[in-house]
Amino acid sequence: MAVSLNHIAPRTPPVSHTSWRLWLRQNLFANRTSSVTTLTLLVLGLWLLPQLWSWAVWHAQFKPDADACQSIRGIGACWGVVSEKYRIIIFGRYPFAEQWRPLLACGLLVSLLVVSCMRAFWRIGLLWAWLAVWLAFFGLMGGRLFGVSLGLSPVPTDQWGGLPLTLMLSSLSIALAFPLAVLVALGRRSDLPAIKTICVTYVELVRGVPLISVLFMASFMFPLLMPAGTTPDVLLRVLVGITLFSAAYTAEIVRGGLQAIPRGQYEAAASLGLGYWKTQRIIILPQALAHVVPGIMNNFIAIFKDTSLVTIVSLYELSGALGLALNGDPLWRPFKIEGYLFITLIYFAFCFAMSRYSLWVEHRLQRSQAR
Amino acid sequence: MKNSPLKAAIGGAAAIGLSVLFSTQAWAGKTLDTIKQRDQMVCGVNTGLAGFGAADSQGKWTGLDVDVCRAVAAAVLGSGDKVRYVPLSAPQRFTALQSGEIDMLSRNTTFTLTRDASLGLHQTAVTFYDGQGFMVPVKAGIKNAKQLKGATVCVQSGTTTEKNLTDFSKANNLGIKPVVFEKLEAANAAYFAGRCKAYTTDASGLASIRSKEAKDPKEHAILPELISKEPLGPLVRRGDDEWFAIVKWVIYGLVEAEEYGITAANIEKLKAESTDPVVMRLLGKSDDTGKLLGLDREWLVRAISTSGNYGEIFERNVGEKTPLALKRGPNAQWAKGGLQYAPPIR
Amino acid sequence: MNSSFWHQKQARRWLYQLALLLGLGLLLAWLLSNTLANMKARGIQSGFDFLWANAGFDIGESMIAFDSSEPYWRAFWVGLLNTLRVSVVGIAVCTILGTLIGVGRVSNNALARGMGYAYTELFRNVPVLLQLLIWYVLLVEFMPDSQSPLHFNDWFYLSKNGISFPIPVWDASVPGLVWDVPVWLDGEITQGISLTPEFLAITLGLSFYTSAFVAEVVRAGIVSVPRGQLEAAKSIGLSNWQTTRQVLLPQAMRVIIPPLTNQYLNLTKNSSLAVAIGYPDLVSISNTALNQTGRAVECIALIMAVYLCLSLGTSALMNAFNQRMAIRER
């Protein structure tokens, strides 16, 4: 039998899925609302961004020259205020000649925190490094350690300020709050009614009040609570306040992690004959804490931002130090906005880096838990 | 926890850090003994008021209140440099003194009944007689305080200033709207940015702020009315009469020194040569007044040599040659028509 | 089976609880005795009787009439009303703004997604106090001077004294609503409603800050609804709007409401920062009272109690709302 070969007309080539035209259509002009949104946002952007660029970069003045800054006021930013005052802003009231010490201390602390985030360094040596760096930090900043002078001029704690103060308060309070938070979270889940009530009261009480009232309480009332004759250091009071505050929030995060552990784990541990504390230490807490690392990182970011509130109890962290630098100086005071933007940049850099790290950890956890 | 060594290490480091921060000072109710043991006096001062208590960017403190602290420290410890200054905002100053954090509060604080009677504090002697005034921008065209009808006025929170403003507004039916800031710097900044029509604080403070913070001091006018009495002076804690007497009499000593012409420059000469019985008593040559206070006989000599007499302190910090350019006015000696009257030191 | 006391689980439980309670009790007793001793030694008086004393200070803006001859408790009440005013307006604004941005972040428009991302990252990573201070400086610097305000037709004014606009009020003499129009005289504005720069700074600052977090919450809620639901809705012919309203929103709300409550509570607590920019909220007035009476402990305890009540109240309200929105599962 003969089969007729009717050639089928050649088909048109498939539509390309990678051309930029298609991407535009799908992502910017998919439907009517989308197109309208795109056009509005483009118009807004094209109107705002060139003005912002012109103010912040093109016409800006970078040299610390007050007269030049005055002449371009309103037209360009005066970043000269930063080049003039950056030392007071970053180090606060620390004696001028000794500012290499907080710089070194900060550098050590930041590198320690960065190194602790990298998995390759998670071994016993890291703990010794933590201890050493904290000792070095306090030794450098204060000039003395446990009353023993280190050959550096002593600097009292009410002169510590700026970035070292922020870093110290946030990392130390998180480190101290963590053990307390784990205990409180375990206590809240326990079935001993007294312990449970105490933990619940503590957490709900602390979470219901603003941090500023906790700081006021710590700074005004703490000396009254101590025996007559002792004067707790001003930094210590604030540290205690922030630690108690962050412990409550961290406890809730850890409790969320504990709730995610299946009952089977507890039962298996019991069947092996492990007691309460052994179960927690070997089986439950490692899994729970691994779950909540992103949450704890977010908490750390929140506490880092909240240390800016110590300005209100007259400790001169970054915004307080800016006030100190500019308020008494009529030459530079009109350029407060540039100063604020500088501090915003510092905070943004730190917090953004931490939040990216937290996302990375979350992704790694999801990967490690996928079967 | 996964790593008990981790927990232990962090806990250990924290405990070490905390113990570094925790400073215990034995305050057995005798402030003088504590100060001598510590070999340093802790003085509460203003955070930054030019002429009264302000630090430059290197951290050196100057001002009228600061000089009074130095004089007291010199009388007690031998040197005016043995002082640690603690800058305090208005809300914190009384609790800092009550709690023992500072030994003496020298922070342009007004003497009032409430502060003397109910806060557990004692007012020593008046170092500056002042009154509350207003500062307005010249272009607002206001010539006296009664024209401030319905005006917004910037003021710092927690000071007698707030209450006096209210009383003045009520008495003259002005309906003034206060904008209240926690920090002095914030109140200044708001006034100079144009948020308020007027700014109010002690007249000496107005002069100081105008000289230091206004871009062009000539654009701001201080209104002539003083709407209250503000006697300013150092405060100490109750319950320690010895320390109270020391601070009070150092101040009176400085005033008396001016009355009798003793200055920091001529004190050594007068000590060697003078035969005036009052001068000899003041300088410890004839009587030992220091022993009655718990100090040695040269207490007033050291105080005067460190800061000068009252007149010198005034001229150096707030006098006519300074940017504040304040006249002696009520702060002149009683013999010249002012209010500074020291009881006899004998 | 005669196990010793120590080996009986019941006994151990009682022992631990007793030990903890005893320890805590001792600690509290020690702190209390220190406090009382300190207060006695320094002659500091205590008690809440100061609340009925004359306040002696004026309050710059208040929702009810307040005079310096009124007692302290009324001043605190004014402060509380000011705090509520900021919280309510802030919650409303941040919800609307946050929802818009959250929806924008999951939309199919790349520009909206990008700008939404930039917005949330910018506002979440800067401390709220700093944002409030920047808002305040911007508002006070760039608003027109009070001597020459921007005005529209003599009933809308914009100046360093704030934004003023008319408001209808009930007038008994003409039984009916009458416009209360702002009157500008020599740099000051009376009558009408005035929003001061302090109020604007704190409300806008808090709203923009919290809206970034609300945007994240909304985004998480929308993303949590399985794609299958939307595809099924499309396959039975529901329009976009109907899908959103009847399929997406009810399921997303379950995931959104608890964290949203948290954000509302945070906004209410953050309003306590008004003390830094001169807005007379509860903490600011309590500060003034603290300074004038010296009763630090009582004033701070009062603020903490009030905020605790506000938090518990808001939580209870949102929990009730949550119950109503809960979908009854099979």
Coordinates of N, CA and C in Angstrom, one line a residue, chain A residues 45-227:
Chain A
G45 N 9.7 57.5 41.2 CA 11.1 57.3 41.3 C 11.9 58.3 40.5
L46 N 11.4 58.6 39.2 CA 12.2 59.5 38.4 C 12.1 60.9 38.9
W47 N 11.1 61.2 39.7 CA 11.0 62.5 40.3 C 11.9 62.7 41.5
L48 N 11.8 61.6 42.4 CA 12.6 61.7 43.7 C 14.0 61.4 43.5
L49 N 14.4 60.3 42.8 CA 15.8 59.9 42.9 C 16.8 60.9 42.4
P50 N 16.6 61.6 41.2 CA 17.6 62.6 40.9 C 17.8 63.6 41.9
Q51 N 16.6 64.1 42.6 CA 16.8 65.1 43.6 C 17.6 64.6 44.7
L52 N 17.4 63.3 45.1 CA 18.1 62.7 46.2 C 19.6 62.7 45.9
W53 N 19.9 62.2 44.7 CA 21.3 62.1 44.2 C 21.9 63.4 44.2
S54 N 21.2 64.4 43.7 CA 21.8 65.7 43.6 C 22.1 66.3 45.0
W55 N 21.2 66.0 46.0 CA 21.4 66.5 47.3 C 22.5 65.8 48.0
A56 N 22.5 64.5 47.9 CA 23.3 63.7 48.8 C 24.7 63.5 48.2
V57 N 24.9 63.5 46.9 CA 26.2 63.2 46.4 C 26.7 64.4 45.5
W58 N 25.9 64.8 44.5 CA 26.5 65.7 43.5 C 26.9 67.0 44.1
H59 N 25.9 67.7 44.9 CA 26.3 69.0 45.4 C 26.8 68.9 46.8
A60 N 27.1 67.7 47.3 CA 27.4 67.6 48.7 C 28.8 68.1 49.0
Q61 N 29.0 68.5 50.2 CA 30.3 68.9 50.7 C 30.9 67.9 51.6
F62 N 32.1 67.4 51.3 CA 32.7 66.4 52.1 C 33.7 66.9 53.1
K63 N 34.3 68.1 52.8 CA 35.3 68.6 53.7 C 34.7 69.2 54.9
P64 N 35.4 69.2 56.1 CA 34.9 69.8 57.3 C 35.1 71.3 57.3
D65 N 34.3 72.0 56.4 CA 34.5 73.4 56.3 C 33.1 74.0 56.5
A66 N 32.9 74.7 57.7 CA 31.6 75.1 58.1 C 31.0 76.2 57.1
D67 N 31.9 77.1 56.6 CA 31.4 78.1 55.8 C 30.9 77.6 54.4
A68 N 31.7 76.7 53.9 CA 31.3 76.1 52.6 C 30.0 75.3 52.8
C69 N 29.8 74.7 53.9 CA 28.6 74.0 54.2 C 27.4 74.9 54.2
Q70 N 27.6 76.1 54.9 CA 26.5 77.0 55.0 C 26.1 77.5 53.6
S71 N 27.1 77.7 52.8 CA 26.7 78.2 51.5 C 25.9 77.3 50.6
I72 N 26.1 76.0 50.8 CA 25.3 75.1 50.0 C 24.1 74.5 50.8
R73 N 23.7 75.2 51.9 CA 22.7 74.7 52.7 C 21.4 74.6 51.9
G74 N 20.7 73.5 51.9 CA 19.4 73.4 51.2 C 19.6 72.8 49.8
I75 N 20.9 73.0 49.3 CA 21.1 72.5 47.9 C 21.8 71.2 48.0
G76 N 22.8 71.1 48.9 CA 23.6 69.9 49.0 C 23.8 69.5 50.5
A77 N 24.1 68.2 50.7 CA 24.3 67.7 52.0 C 25.6 68.2 52.5
C78 N 25.8 68.3 53.8 CA 27.0 68.7 54.4 C 27.6 67.5 55.1
W79 N 28.3 66.7 54.4 CA 28.9 65.5 55.1 C 30.2 66.0 55.8
G80 N 30.5 67.2 55.7 CA 31.7 67.7 56.5 C 31.4 67.6 58.0
V81 N 30.1 67.6 58.4 CA 29.9 67.5 59.8 C 30.3 66.1 60.3
V82 N 30.2 65.1 59.4 CA 30.7 63.8 59.8 C 32.2 63.8 59.9
S83 N 32.9 64.3 58.9 CA 34.3 64.3 58.9 C 34.9 65.1 60.1
E84 N 34.1 66.1 60.5 CA 34.6 66.9 61.6 C 34.3 66.3 63.0
K85 N 33.1 65.7 63.1 CA 32.7 65.2 64.4 C 32.7 63.7 64.6
Y86 N 33.2 63.0 63.6 CA 33.0 61.5 63.7 C 33.6 60.9 65.0
R87 N 34.6 61.5 65.5 CA 35.2 60.8 66.7 C 34.4 60.9 67.9
I88 N 33.7 62.1 68.1 CA 32.8 62.2 69.2 C 31.6 61.3 69.0
I89 N 31.1 61.3 67.8 CA 29.9 60.5 67.5 C 30.2 59.0 67.8
I90 N 31.3 58.5 67.3 CA 31.5 57.1 67.5 C 32.0 56.7 68.8
F91 N 32.8 57.6 69.5 CA 33.4 57.2 70.8 C 32.8 57.9 72.0
G92 N 31.9 58.9 71.8 CA 31.2 59.5 72.9 C 32.2 60.4 73.7
R93 N 32.1 60.3 75.0 CA 32.9 61.2 75.8 C 34.2 60.6 76.2
Y94 N 34.6 59.5 75.6 CA 35.9 58.9 75.9 C 37.0 59.9 75.7
P95 N 38.0 59.9 76.6 CA 39.1 60.9 76.5 C 39.7 60.9 75.1
F96 N 39.9 62.0 74.5 CA 40.3 62.1 73.1 C 41.6 61.4 72.8
A97 N 42.6 61.5 73.7 CA 43.9 60.9 73.4 C 43.9 59.4 73.4
E98 N 42.9 58.9 74.2 CA 42.9 57.4 74.4 C 42.0 56.7 73.5
Q99 N 41.5 57.3 72.4 CA 40.4 56.7 71.6 C 40.9 55.5 70.8
W100 N 42.2 55.2 70.8 CA 42.6 54.0 70.1 C 42.2 52.8 70.9
R101 N 41.9 53.0 72.2 CA 41.5 51.8 73.0 C 40.2 51.3 72.7
P102 N 39.1 52.2 72.7 CA 37.8 51.7 72.3 C 37.8 51.2 70.8
L103 N 38.6 51.8 70.0 CA 38.7 51.3 68.6 C 39.2 49.9 68.5
L104 N 40.3 49.6 69.3 CA 40.8 48.2 69.3 C 39.8 47.3 69.9
A105 N 39.2 47.7 71.0 CA 38.2 46.9 71.7 C 37.1 46.5 70.8
C106 N 36.5 47.5 70.1 CA 35.4 47.3 69.2 C 35.8 46.3 68.1
G107 N 37.0 46.5 67.5 CA 37.5 45.7 66.5 C 37.5 44.2 66.9
L108 N 38.1 44.0 68.1 CA 38.2 42.7 68.7 C 36.8 42.0 68.8
L109 N 35.9 42.8 69.4 CA 34.5 42.3 69.6 C 33.8 41.9 68.3
V110 N 33.9 42.8 67.4 CA 33.2 42.6 66.1 C 33.8 41.4 65.4
S111 N 35.2 41.3 65.4 CA 35.7 40.1 64.7 C 35.4 38.8 65.5
L112 N 35.2 38.9 66.8 CA 34.8 37.7 67.5 C 33.4 37.3 67.1
L113 N 32.5 38.3 67.1 CA 31.1 38.0 66.7 C 31.1 37.4 65.3
V114 N 31.8 38.0 64.4 CA 31.8 37.5 63.0 C 32.3 36.0 62.9
V115 N 33.4 35.8 63.7 CA 34.0 34.5 63.7 C 33.1 33.5 64.3
S116 N 32.3 33.9 65.3 CA 31.4 32.9 66.0 C 30.3 32.5 65.0
C117 N 30.0 33.4 64.0 CA 28.9 33.0 63.1 C 29.3 32.0 62.1
M118 N 30.6 31.8 61.9 CA 31.1 30.9 60.8 C 31.2 29.5 61.4
R119 N 30.6 28.6 60.8 CA 30.5 27.2 61.2 C 31.9 26.6 61.4
A120 N 32.9 27.0 60.5 CA 34.2 26.4 60.6 C 34.9 26.5 61.9
F121 N 34.5 27.6 62.7 CA 35.2 27.9 63.9 C 34.5 27.4 65.2
W122 N 33.4 26.5 65.0 CA 32.7 26.1 66.2 C 33.4 25.0 66.9
R123 N 34.4 25.3 67.7 CA 35.0 24.3 68.5 C 35.4 24.9 69.9
I124 N 36.0 24.1 70.7 CA 36.3 24.5 72.1 C 37.1 25.8 72.1
G125 N 38.1 25.9 71.2 CA 38.9 27.1 71.2 C 38.1 28.4 71.2
L126 N 36.9 28.3 70.6 CA 36.1 29.5 70.5 C 35.7 30.1 71.8
L127 N 35.4 29.1 72.8 CA 35.0 29.6 74.1 C 36.1 30.3 74.8
W128 N 37.3 29.8 74.7 CA 38.4 30.5 75.3 C 38.6 31.8 74.6
A129 N 38.4 31.9 73.3 CA 38.5 33.2 72.6 C 37.5 34.2 73.2
W130 N 36.2 33.7 73.4 CA 35.2 34.6 74.0 C 35.7 35.2 75.3
L131 N 36.2 34.3 76.2 CA 36.6 34.8 77.5 C 37.7 35.8 77.3
A132 N 38.7 35.4 76.5 CA 39.9 36.3 76.3 C 39.4 37.7 75.8
V133 N 38.5 37.7 74.7 CA 38.2 38.9 74.1 C 37.4 39.8 75.1
W134 N 36.5 39.2 75.9 CA 35.7 40.0 76.9 C 36.7 40.6 77.9
L135 N 37.6 39.8 78.4 CA 38.6 40.4 79.3 C 39.4 41.5 78.7
A136 N 39.8 41.3 77.4 CA 40.6 42.3 76.7 C 39.7 43.6 76.5
F137 N 38.4 43.4 76.2 CA 37.5 44.5 76.0 C 37.4 45.4 77.2
F138 N 37.1 44.7 78.4 CA 36.9 45.5 79.6 C 38.3 46.1 80.0
G139 N 39.3 45.4 79.8 CA 40.6 45.9 80.2 C 41.0 47.1 79.4
L140 N 40.8 47.0 78.1 CA 41.1 48.2 77.2 C 40.3 49.4 77.5
M141 N 38.9 49.1 77.7 CA 38.0 50.3 77.8 C 38.2 50.9 79.2
G142 N 38.4 50.1 80.2 CA 38.4 50.7 81.6 C 39.8 51.0 82.1
G143 N 40.8 50.3 81.5 CA 42.1 50.6 81.9 C 42.5 49.8 83.2
R144 N 41.5 49.1 83.8 CA 41.8 48.3 84.9 C 41.0 47.1 84.9
L145 N 41.4 46.0 85.5 CA 40.7 44.7 85.5 C 40.7 44.2 86.9
F146 N 39.5 44.1 87.5 CA 39.4 43.7 88.9 C 40.3 44.6 89.8
G147 N 40.3 45.9 89.5 CA 41.1 46.7 90.4 C 42.6 46.7 90.1
V148 N 43.0 45.9 89.3 CA 44.4 45.8 89.0 C 44.7 46.7 87.7
S149 N 45.5 47.7 87.9 CA 45.7 48.6 86.8 C 46.6 47.9 85.7
L150 N 46.3 48.2 84.4 CA 47.0 47.6 83.4 C 48.0 48.5 82.7
G151 N 48.3 49.5 83.4 CA 49.3 50.5 82.8 C 48.6 51.5 81.9
L152 N 47.3 51.4 81.7 CA 46.6 52.4 80.9 C 45.9 53.3 81.9
S153 N 45.6 54.5 81.5 CA 45.0 55.5 82.4 C 43.5 55.0 82.6
P154 N 43.0 55.0 83.8 CA 41.7 54.5 84.1 C 40.6 55.4 83.5
V155 N 39.6 54.9 82.9 CA 38.5 55.6 82.4 C 37.2 55.1 83.0
P156 N 36.5 56.0 83.8 CA 35.3 55.5 84.5 C 34.2 55.2 83.5
T157 N 33.3 54.3 83.9 CA 32.3 53.7 82.9 C 31.3 54.8 82.4
D158 N 31.1 55.9 83.2 CA 30.2 56.9 82.6 C 30.8 57.7 81.5
Q159 N 32.0 57.4 81.2 CA 32.6 58.1 80.0 C 32.6 57.2 78.8
W160 N 32.2 55.9 78.9 CA 32.2 55.0 77.8 C 31.0 55.4 77.0
G161 N 31.1 55.4 75.6 CA 29.9 55.8 74.9 C 30.1 55.4 73.4
G162 N 29.1 55.8 72.6 CA 29.1 55.6 71.2 C 29.0 54.1 70.8
L163 N 29.7 53.8 69.8 CA 29.6 52.4 69.2 C 30.0 51.3 70.2
P164 N 31.2 51.5 70.9 CA 31.6 50.4 71.8 C 30.5 50.1 72.8
L165 N 29.8 51.2 73.3 CA 28.8 51.0 74.3 C 27.7 50.2 73.8
T166 N 27.2 50.5 72.5 CA 26.1 49.8 71.9 C 26.5 48.3 71.7
L167 N 27.6 48.1 71.2 CA 28.1 46.7 70.9 C 28.1 45.9 72.3
M168 N 28.7 46.6 73.3 CA 28.9 45.9 74.5 C 27.6 45.6 75.2
L169 N 26.7 46.6 75.3 CA 25.4 46.3 75.9 C 24.6 45.2 75.2
S170 N 24.6 45.3 73.9 CA 23.7 44.3 73.2 C 24.3 42.9 73.3
S171 N 25.6 42.7 73.0 CA 26.1 41.4 73.0 C 26.2 40.8 74.4
L172 N 26.6 41.6 75.4 CA 26.7 41.1 76.8 C 25.3 40.8 77.3
S173 N 24.3 41.6 77.0 CA 23.0 41.3 77.6 C 22.4 40.1 76.9
I174 N 22.6 39.9 75.6 CA 22.1 38.7 75.0 C 22.8 37.4 75.6
A175 N 24.1 37.5 75.7 CA 24.9 36.4 76.2 C 24.4 36.0 77.6
L176 N 24.2 37.0 78.5 CA 23.7 36.8 79.9 C 22.3 36.3 79.9
A177 N 21.5 36.9 79.0 CA 20.0 36.6 79.0 C 19.8 35.1 78.6
F178 N 20.7 34.6 77.8 CA 20.4 33.3 77.2 C 20.2 32.2 78.2
P179 N 21.1 32.0 79.1 CA 20.9 30.9 80.1 C 19.6 31.1 80.9
L180 N 19.4 32.4 81.3 CA 18.1 32.7 82.1 C 16.9 32.4 81.3
A181 N 17.0 32.7 79.9 CA 15.8 32.5 79.1 C 15.5 31.0 79.0
V182 N 16.6 30.2 78.8 CA 16.3 28.7 78.7 C 15.7 28.2 79.9
L183 N 16.2 28.6 81.1 CA 15.6 28.2 82.4 C 14.1 28.6 82.5
V184 N 13.8 29.8 82.1 CA 12.5 30.3 82.2 C 11.6 29.6 81.2
A185 N 12.1 29.3 80.0 CA 11.2 28.6 79.0 C 10.9 27.1 79.6
L186 N 12.0 26.5 80.1 CA 11.7 25.2 80.7 C 10.8 25.2 81.8
G187 N 10.9 26.3 82.7 CA 10.0 26.4 83.8 C 8.6 26.6 83.4
R188 N 8.4 27.4 82.3 CA 7.1 27.6 81.8 C 6.4 26.4 81.3
R189 N 7.2 25.4 80.8 CA 6.6 24.2 80.3 C 6.5 23.1 81.4
S190 N 7.0 23.4 82.6 CA 7.0 22.4 83.6 C 5.6 22.2 84.2
D191 N 5.4 21.1 84.8 CA 4.1 20.9 85.4 C 4.1 21.1 86.9
L192 N 5.1 21.7 87.4 CA 5.1 22.1 88.8 C 4.4 23.5 88.9
P193 N 3.3 23.6 89.5 CA 2.5 24.8 89.4 C 3.2 26.1 89.9
A194 N 4.0 26.0 91.0 CA 4.6 27.2 91.5 C 5.6 27.7 90.5
I195 N 6.4 26.8 89.9 CA 7.5 27.2 89.0 C 6.8 27.8 87.8
K196 N 5.7 27.1 87.3 CA 5.1 27.6 86.1 C 4.5 29.0 86.3
T197 N 3.8 29.2 87.4 CA 3.2 30.5 87.7 C 4.3 31.6 87.7
I198 N 5.4 31.3 88.4 CA 6.4 32.4 88.5 C 6.9 32.7 87.2
C199 N 7.2 31.7 86.3 CA 7.8 32.0 85.0 C 6.8 32.8 84.1
V200 N 5.5 32.3 84.2 CA 4.5 33.0 83.4 C 4.4 34.5 83.8
T201 N 4.3 34.7 85.1 CA 4.2 36.1 85.6 C 5.4 36.9 85.1
Y202 N 6.6 36.4 85.3 CA 7.8 37.2 84.9 C 7.7 37.5 83.4
V203 N 7.4 36.5 82.5 CA 7.4 36.8 81.1 C 6.3 37.8 80.7
E204 N 5.1 37.6 81.2 CA 4.0 38.4 80.8 C 4.2 39.8 81.4
L205 N 4.8 39.9 82.6 CA 5.0 41.3 83.2 C 6.0 42.0 82.3
V206 N 7.1 41.4 82.0 CA 8.2 42.1 81.3 C 7.8 42.4 79.9
R207 N 7.0 41.5 79.2 CA 6.7 41.8 77.9 C 5.6 42.8 77.8
G208 N 4.9 43.1 78.8 CA 3.7 44.0 78.8 C 4.2 45.5 79.0
V209 N 5.4 45.7 79.4 CA 5.8 47.1 79.7 C 6.9 47.5 78.7
P210 N 6.9 48.8 78.4 CA 7.9 49.3 77.4 C 9.3 49.3 78.0
L211 N 10.3 49.1 77.2 CA 11.7 49.0 77.7 C 12.1 50.3 78.4
I212 N 11.5 51.4 78.0 CA 11.9 52.7 78.6 C 11.6 52.7 80.1
S213 N 10.4 52.1 80.5 CA 10.1 52.1 81.9 C 11.0 51.1 82.7
V214 N 11.4 50.0 82.0 CA 12.4 49.1 82.7 C 13.7 49.9 82.9
L215 N 14.1 50.7 81.9 CA 15.4 51.4 82.1 C 15.3 52.5 83.1
F216 N 14.1 53.2 83.2 CA 13.9 54.1 84.3 C 14.0 53.5 85.6
M217 N 13.3 52.3 85.7 CA 13.3 51.6 86.9 C 14.7 51.2 87.3
A218 N 15.4 50.6 86.4 CA 16.8 50.2 86.7 C 17.6 51.4 87.1
S219 N 17.5 52.5 86.4 CA 18.4 53.6 86.7 C 18.0 54.4 88.0
F220 N 16.7 54.5 88.3 CA 16.3 55.2 89.4 C 16.2 54.3 90.7
M221 N 15.6 53.1 90.5 CA 15.2 52.3 91.6 C 16.3 51.3 92.0
F222 N 17.1 50.9 91.1 CA 18.1 49.9 91.5 C 19.0 50.3 92.7
P223 N 19.4 51.6 92.7 CA 20.3 51.9 93.9 C 19.5 51.8 95.2
L224 N 18.1 52.0 95.1 CA 17.3 51.9 96.4 C 17.2 50.5 96.8
L225 N 17.3 49.6 95.8 CA 17.0 48.2 96.2 C 18.3 47.5 96.8
M226 N 19.4 48.2 96.6 CA 20.7 47.6 97.1 C 20.9 48.1 98.5
P227 N 21.7 47.3 99.3 CA 21.9 47.7 100.7 C 22.5 49.1 100.8

